[in-house]
Amino acid sequence: MNQSKLLFWSITVALAGFLFGFDTVVISGADQALQKMWGSSSLFHGIVVMSSALWGTVIGALFGSIPTDKLGRKKTLIIIGFLYVIGATGSALVSTPWLFAFFRFLGGLGVGASTIAAPAYVSEIAPAEKRGRLVAMYQFNIVFGILMAYLSNFIFSNLNLGENTWRWMLGIQIIPAIIYTLLVFTVPMSPRWLMMKGRYDEAREVLKKINPDANV
């Protein structure tokens, strides 16, 4: 069993969970600043500005199985990475509530789809005896991402960055999103998905990488 590769691939994919937690919670630090800046009503601010990422999360979770099955787990995870990067970058740079909501919605799509693609991928590369522990890293990273979002917001709120503080709070997510996206290019495709598509030779090669000593 190639323990180091298996652990590295699992941690890489589990970073999608970290971004899930971070993206969902980081908006809390910008809440009051955004409402004050745009003079939004409580209804508009709640449903559009603050909840746009959650609407995306619901849609991503409902339909995330489509690209996961059609395009494959790895390609879907890459797309999710780009959604995180674009969502975080756009949210930090825009100056209108509707554009802000749009980019937050894109990030939410990534969050929702990751709940399908990431656990599926890890469960399909993990041997039976390690499957529970490795998949659980995704759930752990969600909570860890939430913790880091609160800590990040606290740090930025004490840096005296003025009216642009909220942009830094949201924009800092670009860094882990880029790291995740680059790393997920290095993971192999799911052997189970390859088998489902009749790509048996490619599936064998991946299984040999995971466990070179096994009779594939």
PDB file of C-alpha atoms in Angstrom:
ATOM      1  CA  MET A   1       0.000   0.000   0.000  1.00  0.00           C
ATOM      2  CA  ASN A   2       1.412   3.403  -0.988  1.00  0.00           C
ATOM      3  CA  GLN A   3       0.423   5.131   2.240  1.00  0.00           C
ATOM      4  CA  SER A   4       2.074   8.494   1.504  1.00  0.00           C
ATOM      5  CA  LYS A   5       0.406   8.989  -1.872  1.00  0.00           C
ATOM      6  CA  LEU A   6      -2.962   7.848  -0.584  1.00  0.00           C
ATOM      7  CA  LEU A   7      -2.765  10.271   2.349  1.00  0.00           C
ATOM      8  CA  PHE A   8      -1.581  13.156   0.153  1.00  0.00           C
ATOM      9  CA  TRP A   9      -4.393  12.672  -2.363  1.00  0.00           C
ATOM     10  CA  SER A  10      -6.979  12.394   0.396  1.00  0.00           C
ATOM     11  CA  ILE A  11      -5.746  15.539   2.161  1.00  0.00           C
ATOM     12  CA  THR A  12      -5.680  17.436  -1.140  1.00  0.00           C
ATOM     13  CA  VAL A  13      -9.283  16.591  -1.938  1.00  0.00           C
ATOM     14  CA  ALA A  14     -10.322  17.199   1.669  1.00  0.00           C
ATOM     15  CA  LEU A  15      -9.156  20.815   1.251  1.00  0.00           C
ATOM     16  CA  ALA A  16     -12.430  21.299  -0.607  1.00  0.00           C
ATOM     17  CA  GLY A  17     -14.039  20.845   2.807  1.00  0.00           C
ATOM     18  CA  PHE A  18     -11.784  23.515   4.302  1.00  0.00           C
ATOM     19  CA  LEU A  19     -12.909  25.951   1.602  1.00  0.00           C
ATOM     20  CA  PHE A  20     -16.512  24.886   2.219  1.00  0.00           C
ATOM     21  CA  GLY A  21     -16.296  25.911   5.872  1.00  0.00           C
ATOM     22  CA  PHE A  22     -14.278  29.042   5.218  1.00  0.00           C
ATOM     23  CA  ASP A  23     -16.488  30.322   2.390  1.00  0.00           C
ATOM     24  CA  THR A  24     -19.698  29.717   4.312  1.00  0.00           C
ATOM     25  CA  VAL A  25     -18.627  31.576   7.464  1.00  0.00           C
ATOM     26  CA  VAL A  26     -16.233  34.299   6.281  1.00  0.00           C
ATOM     27  CA  ILE A  27     -19.140  36.496   5.144  1.00  0.00           C
ATOM     28  CA  SER A  28     -20.122  37.018   8.792  1.00  0.00           C
ATOM     29  CA  GLY A  29     -17.243  39.437   9.263  1.00  0.00           C
ATOM     30  CA  ALA A  30     -18.366  41.607   6.358  1.00  0.00           C
ATOM     31  CA  ASP A  31     -22.073  41.584   7.218  1.00  0.00           C
ATOM     32  CA  GLN A  32     -22.549  45.007   8.807  1.00  0.00           C
ATOM     33  CA  ALA A  33     -19.999  46.765   6.607  1.00  0.00           C
ATOM     34  CA  LEU A  34     -21.774  45.628   3.439  1.00  0.00           C
ATOM     35  CA  GLN A  35     -25.228  46.663   4.614  1.00  0.00           C
ATOM     36  CA  LYS A  36     -23.941  50.069   5.670  1.00  0.00           C
ATOM     37  CA  MET A  37     -22.004  50.614   2.422  1.00  0.00           C
ATOM     38  CA  TRP A  38     -24.928  49.742   0.136  1.00  0.00           C
ATOM     39  CA  GLY A  39     -27.723  50.986   2.387  1.00  0.00           C
ATOM     40  CA  SER A  40     -29.641  47.774   1.788  1.00  0.00           C
ATOM     41  CA  SER A  41     -32.923  46.953   3.462  1.00  0.00           C
ATOM     42  CA  SER A  42     -32.830  44.067   5.910  1.00  0.00           C
ATOM     43  CA  LEU A  43     -34.864  41.907   3.508  1.00  0.00           C
ATOM     44  CA  PHE A  44     -32.620  42.527   0.488  1.00  0.00           C
ATOM     45  CA  HIS A  45     -29.464  42.232   2.557  1.00  0.00           C
ATOM     46  CA  GLY A  46     -30.552  38.935   4.062  1.00  0.00           C
ATOM     47  CA  ILE A  47     -31.979  37.223   0.992  1.00  0.00           C
ATOM     48  CA  VAL A  48     -29.633  38.528  -1.721  1.00  0.00           C
ATOM     49  CA  VAL A  49     -26.355  39.748  -0.233  1.00  0.00           C
ATOM     50  CA  MET A  50     -25.896  37.368   2.692  1.00  0.00           C
ATOM     51  CA  SER A  51     -27.715  34.291   1.378  1.00  0.00           C
ATOM     52  CA  SER A  52     -26.489  34.211  -2.233  1.00  0.00           C
ATOM     53  CA  ALA A  53     -23.748  31.698  -1.423  1.00  0.00           C
ATOM     54  CA  LEU A  54     -26.269  29.483   0.370  1.00  0.00           C
ATOM     55  CA  TRP A  55     -28.574  29.501  -2.673  1.00  0.00           C
ATOM     56  CA  GLY A  56     -25.585  28.374  -4.724  1.00  0.00           C
ATOM     57  CA  THR A  57     -24.770  25.693  -2.176  1.00  0.00           C
ATOM     58  CA  VAL A  58     -28.282  24.239  -2.394  1.00  0.00           C
ATOM     59  CA  ILE A  59     -28.159  24.119  -6.213  1.00  0.00           C
ATOM     60  CA  GLY A  60     -24.616  22.737  -6.218  1.00  0.00           C
ATOM     61  CA  ALA A  61     -25.593  19.969  -3.815  1.00  0.00           C
ATOM     62  CA  LEU A  62     -28.740  19.108  -5.761  1.00  0.00           C
ATOM     63  CA  PHE A  63     -27.049  18.902  -9.166  1.00  0.00           C
ATOM     64  CA  GLY A  64     -23.417  18.223  -8.261  1.00  0.00           C
ATOM     65  CA  SER A  65     -23.810  14.536  -9.067  1.00  0.00           C
ATOM     66  CA  ILE A  66     -24.309  15.346 -12.766  1.00  0.00           C
ATOM     67  CA  PRO A  67     -20.768  16.612 -13.537  1.00  0.00           C
ATOM     68  CA  THR A  68     -19.353  14.175 -10.956  1.00  0.00           C
ATOM     69  CA  ASP A  69     -20.751  11.252 -12.972  1.00  0.00           C
ATOM     70  CA  LYS A  70     -20.461  12.715 -16.470  1.00  0.00           C
ATOM     71  CA  LEU A  71     -17.066  14.428 -16.317  1.00  0.00           C
ATOM     72  CA  GLY A  72     -15.509  12.425 -13.512  1.00  0.00           C
ATOM     73  CA  ARG A  73     -14.625  13.135  -9.906  1.00  0.00           C
ATOM     74  CA  LYS A  74     -11.263  14.750 -10.655  1.00  0.00           C
ATOM     75  CA  LYS A  75     -12.508  17.138 -13.356  1.00  0.00           C
ATOM     76  CA  THR A  76     -15.413  18.147 -11.140  1.00  0.00           C
ATOM     77  CA  LEU A  77     -13.025  18.835  -8.256  1.00  0.00           C
ATOM     78  CA  ILE A  78     -10.939  21.034 -10.575  1.00  0.00           C
ATOM     79  CA  ILE A  79     -14.034  22.953 -11.666  1.00  0.00           C
ATOM     80  CA  ILE A  80     -14.936  23.405  -8.002  1.00  0.00           C
ATOM     81  CA  GLY A  81     -11.485  24.898  -7.406  1.00  0.00           C
ATOM     82  CA  PHE A  82     -12.002  27.449 -10.167  1.00  0.00           C
ATOM     83  CA  LEU A  83     -15.421  28.329  -8.761  1.00  0.00           C
ATOM     84  CA  TYR A  84     -13.815  28.975  -5.367  1.00  0.00           C
ATOM     85  CA  VAL A  85     -11.062  31.151  -6.890  1.00  0.00           C
ATOM     86  CA  ILE A  86     -13.417  33.153  -9.107  1.00  0.00           C
ATOM     87  CA  GLY A  87     -15.996  33.525  -6.349  1.00  0.00           C
ATOM     88  CA  ALA A  88     -13.484  34.764  -3.779  1.00  0.00           C
ATOM     89  CA  THR A  89     -11.752  37.128  -6.218  1.00  0.00           C
ATOM     90  CA  GLY A  90     -14.968  38.635  -7.536  1.00  0.00           C
ATOM     91  CA  SER A  91     -16.521  39.030  -4.099  1.00  0.00           C
ATOM     92  CA  ALA A  92     -13.506  40.962  -2.858  1.00  0.00           C
ATOM     93  CA  LEU A  93     -13.299  43.323  -5.841  1.00  0.00           C
ATOM     94  CA  VAL A  94     -16.863  44.259  -6.807  1.00  0.00           C
ATOM     95  CA  SER A  95     -18.675  47.386  -5.669  1.00  0.00           C
ATOM     96  CA  THR A  96     -22.348  46.589  -6.323  1.00  0.00           C
ATOM     97  CA  PRO A  97     -24.596  44.242  -4.314  1.00  0.00           C
ATOM     98  CA  TRP A  98     -25.851  42.312  -7.354  1.00  0.00           C
ATOM     99  CA  LEU A  99     -22.351  41.553  -8.646  1.00  0.00           C
ATOM    100  CA  PHE A 100     -21.310  40.646  -5.133  1.00  0.00           C
ATOM    101  CA  ALA A 101     -24.243  38.237  -4.876  1.00  0.00           C
ATOM    102  CA  PHE A 102     -23.340  36.729  -8.256  1.00  0.00           C
ATOM    103  CA  PHE A 103     -19.765  35.902  -7.257  1.00  0.00           C
ATOM    104  CA  ARG A 104     -20.843  34.624  -3.856  1.00  0.00           C
ATOM    105  CA  PHE A 105     -23.358  32.413  -5.695  1.00  0.00           C
ATOM    106  CA  LEU A 106     -20.535  30.954  -7.828  1.00  0.00           C
ATOM    107  CA  GLY A 107     -18.564  30.128  -4.712  1.00  0.00           C
ATOM    108  CA  GLY A 108     -21.676  28.525  -3.263  1.00  0.00           C
ATOM    109  CA  LEU A 109     -21.981  26.270  -6.315  1.00  0.00           C
ATOM    110  CA  GLY A 110     -18.465  25.042  -5.558  1.00  0.00           C
ATOM    111  CA  VAL A 111     -19.394  24.432  -1.931  1.00  0.00           C
ATOM    112  CA  GLY A 112     -22.474  22.401  -2.830  1.00  0.00           C
ATOM    113  CA  ALA A 113     -20.792  20.343  -5.536  1.00  0.00           C
ATOM    114  CA  SER A 114     -17.865  19.563  -3.244  1.00  0.00           C
ATOM    115  CA  THR A 115     -20.215  17.741  -0.861  1.00  0.00           C
ATOM    116  CA  ILE A 116     -20.787  15.229  -3.671  1.00  0.00           C
ATOM    117  CA  ALA A 117     -17.460  15.006  -5.495  1.00  0.00           C
ATOM    118  CA  ALA A 118     -14.941  15.102  -2.630  1.00  0.00           C
ATOM    119  CA  PRO A 119     -16.327  12.294  -0.422  1.00  0.00           C
ATOM    120  CA  ALA A 120     -17.037  10.189  -3.530  1.00  0.00           C
ATOM    121  CA  TYR A 121     -13.461  10.555  -4.764  1.00  0.00           C
ATOM    122  CA  VAL A 122     -11.801   9.754  -1.440  1.00  0.00           C
ATOM    123  CA  SER A 123     -14.053   6.737  -0.834  1.00  0.00           C
ATOM    124  CA  GLU A 124     -13.152   5.375  -4.275  1.00  0.00           C
ATOM    125  CA  ILE A 125      -9.367   5.576  -3.861  1.00  0.00           C
ATOM    126  CA  ALA A 126      -9.312   4.415  -0.229  1.00  0.00           C
ATOM    127  CA  PRO A 127      -9.004   0.735   0.763  1.00  0.00           C
ATOM    128  CA  ALA A 128     -11.939  -0.565   2.784  1.00  0.00           C
ATOM    129  CA  GLU A 129     -10.097  -0.576   6.108  1.00  0.00           C
ATOM    130  CA  LYS A 130      -9.092   3.107   5.779  1.00  0.00           C
ATOM    131  CA  ARG A 131     -12.143   4.491   4.002  1.00  0.00           C
ATOM    132  CA  GLY A 132     -13.945   5.880   7.049  1.00  0.00           C
ATOM    133  CA  ARG A 133     -10.892   7.682   8.416  1.00  0.00           C
ATOM    134  CA  LEU A 134      -9.900   9.219   5.093  1.00  0.00           C
ATOM    135  CA  VAL A 135     -13.412  10.395   4.156  1.00  0.00           C
ATOM    136  CA  ALA A 136     -13.780  11.873   7.649  1.00  0.00           C
ATOM    137  CA  MET A 137     -10.976  14.325   6.813  1.00  0.00           C
ATOM    138  CA  TYR A 138     -13.440  16.160   4.585  1.00  0.00           C
ATOM    139  CA  GLN A 139     -15.835  16.684   7.497  1.00  0.00           C
ATOM    140  CA  PHE A 140     -12.963  17.680   9.789  1.00  0.00           C
ATOM    141  CA  ASN A 141     -11.781  20.265   7.271  1.00  0.00           C
ATOM    142  CA  ILE A 142     -15.241  21.840   7.087  1.00  0.00           C
ATOM    143  CA  VAL A 143     -15.075  22.584  10.812  1.00  0.00           C
ATOM    144  CA  PHE A 144     -11.413  23.625  10.557  1.00  0.00           C
ATOM    145  CA  GLY A 145     -12.323  26.023   7.737  1.00  0.00           C
ATOM    146  CA  ILE A 146     -15.061  27.549   9.896  1.00  0.00           C
ATOM    147  CA  LEU A 147     -12.560  28.077  12.719  1.00  0.00           C
ATOM    148  CA  MET A 148      -9.996  29.659  10.392  1.00  0.00           C
ATOM    149  CA  ALA A 149     -12.635  31.981   8.913  1.00  0.00           C
ATOM    150  CA  TYR A 150     -13.521  33.343  12.340  1.00  0.00           C
ATOM    151  CA  LEU A 151      -9.834  33.707  13.236  1.00  0.00           C
ATOM    152  CA  SER A 152      -9.093  35.426   9.923  1.00  0.00           C
ATOM    153  CA  ASN A 153     -11.988  37.854  10.385  1.00  0.00           C
ATOM    154  CA  PHE A 154     -10.761  38.650  13.897  1.00  0.00           C
ATOM    155  CA  ILE A 155      -7.237  39.393  12.659  1.00  0.00           C
ATOM    156  CA  PHE A 156      -8.376  41.641   9.805  1.00  0.00           C
ATOM    157  CA  SER A 157     -10.845  43.487  12.021  1.00  0.00           C
ATOM    158  CA  ASN A 158      -7.920  44.518  14.226  1.00  0.00           C
ATOM    159  CA  LEU A 159      -5.577  45.654  11.441  1.00  0.00           C
ATOM    160  CA  ASN A 160      -7.211  49.071  10.932  1.00  0.00           C
ATOM    161  CA  LEU A 161      -7.671  48.630   7.182  1.00  0.00           C
ATOM    162  CA  GLY A 162     -10.578  51.066   7.095  1.00  0.00           C
ATOM    163  CA  GLU A 163     -13.513  50.636   4.761  1.00  0.00           C
ATOM    164  CA  ASN A 164     -11.696  47.952   2.758  1.00  0.00           C
ATOM    165  CA  THR A 165     -11.473  45.549   5.694  1.00  0.00           C
ATOM    166  CA  TRP A 166     -14.327  43.430   4.321  1.00  0.00           C
ATOM    167  CA  ARG A 167     -12.500  43.042   1.006  1.00  0.00           C
ATOM    168  CA  TRP A 168      -9.492  41.559   2.767  1.00  0.00           C
ATOM    169  CA  MET A 169     -11.704  39.268   4.817  1.00  0.00           C
ATOM    170  CA  LEU A 170     -13.263  37.796   1.696  1.00  0.00           C
ATOM    171  CA  GLY A 171     -10.203  38.032  -0.541  1.00  0.00           C
ATOM    172  CA  ILE A 172      -7.891  36.030   1.707  1.00  0.00           C
ATOM    173  CA  GLN A 173      -9.756  32.904   0.606  1.00  0.00           C
ATOM    174  CA  ILE A 174      -8.082  33.256  -2.794  1.00  0.00           C
ATOM    175  CA  ILE A 175      -4.846  31.832  -1.328  1.00  0.00           C
ATOM    176  CA  PRO A 176      -6.163  28.445  -0.097  1.00  0.00           C
ATOM    177  CA  ALA A 177      -8.437  28.250  -3.158  1.00  0.00           C
ATOM    178  CA  ILE A 178      -5.467  28.559  -5.537  1.00  0.00           C
ATOM    179  CA  ILE A 179      -3.419  26.070  -3.504  1.00  0.00           C
ATOM    180  CA  TYR A 180      -6.288  23.558  -3.593  1.00  0.00           C
ATOM    181  CA  THR A 181      -6.871  24.025  -7.327  1.00  0.00           C
ATOM    182  CA  LEU A 182      -3.205  23.515  -8.211  1.00  0.00           C
ATOM    183  CA  LEU A 183      -2.852  20.457  -5.968  1.00  0.00           C
ATOM    184  CA  VAL A 184      -6.002  18.750  -7.237  1.00  0.00           C
ATOM    185  CA  PHE A 185      -4.459  18.651 -10.740  1.00  0.00           C
ATOM    186  CA  THR A 186      -1.892  16.205  -9.304  1.00  0.00           C
ATOM    187  CA  VAL A 187      -4.352  13.580  -8.019  1.00  0.00           C
ATOM    188  CA  PRO A 188      -5.203  10.602 -10.263  1.00  0.00           C
ATOM    189  CA  MET A 189      -8.656   9.933 -11.613  1.00  0.00           C
ATOM    190  CA  SER A 190     -10.988   7.746  -9.596  1.00  0.00           C
ATOM    191  CA  PRO A 191     -10.398   4.089 -10.549  1.00  0.00           C
ATOM    192  CA  ARG A 192     -14.055   3.275  -9.932  1.00  0.00           C
ATOM    193  CA  TRP A 193     -15.217   6.042 -12.289  1.00  0.00           C
ATOM    194  CA  LEU A 194     -12.735   4.851 -14.932  1.00  0.00           C
ATOM    195  CA  MET A 195     -14.136   1.340 -14.606  1.00  0.00           C
ATOM    196  CA  MET A 196     -17.675   2.672 -14.975  1.00  0.00           C
ATOM    197  CA  LYS A 197     -16.627   4.310 -18.246  1.00  0.00           C
ATOM    198  CA  GLY A 198     -14.951   1.149 -19.551  1.00  0.00           C
ATOM    199  CA  ARG A 199     -11.440   2.611 -19.249  1.00  0.00           C
ATOM    200  CA  TYR A 200     -10.045  -0.504 -17.611  1.00  0.00           C
ATOM    201  CA  ASP A 201      -6.350  -0.043 -18.423  1.00  0.00           C
ATOM    202  CA  GLU A 202      -6.334   3.447 -16.893  1.00  0.00           C
ATOM    203  CA  ALA A 203      -8.152   2.127 -13.820  1.00  0.00           C
ATOM    204  CA  ARG A 204      -5.517  -0.600 -13.410  1.00  0.00           C
ATOM    205  CA  GLU A 205      -2.714   1.975 -13.565  1.00  0.00           C
ATOM    206  CA  VAL A 206      -4.317   4.054 -10.805  1.00  0.00           C
ATOM    207  CA  LEU A 207      -4.883   0.982  -8.633  1.00  0.00           C
ATOM    208  CA  LYS A 208      -1.215   0.013  -9.109  1.00  0.00           C
ATOM    209  CA  LYS A 209      -0.183   3.465  -7.886  1.00  0.00           C
ATOM    210  CA  ILE A 210      -2.368   3.079  -4.804  1.00  0.00           C
ATOM    211  CA  ASN A 211      -1.201  -0.469  -4.015  1.00  0.00           C
ATOM    212  CA  PRO A 212       1.733  -1.673  -6.144  1.00  0.00           C
ATOM    213  CA  ASP A 213       1.840  -5.036  -4.320  1.00  0.00           C
ATOM    214  CA  ALA A 214      -1.807  -5.952  -4.860  1.00  0.00           C
ATOM    215  CA  ASN A 215      -3.084  -8.297  -7.546  1.00  0.00           C
ATOM    216  CA  VAL A 216      -5.067  -5.721  -9.523  1.00  0.00           C
TER     217      VAL A 216
END
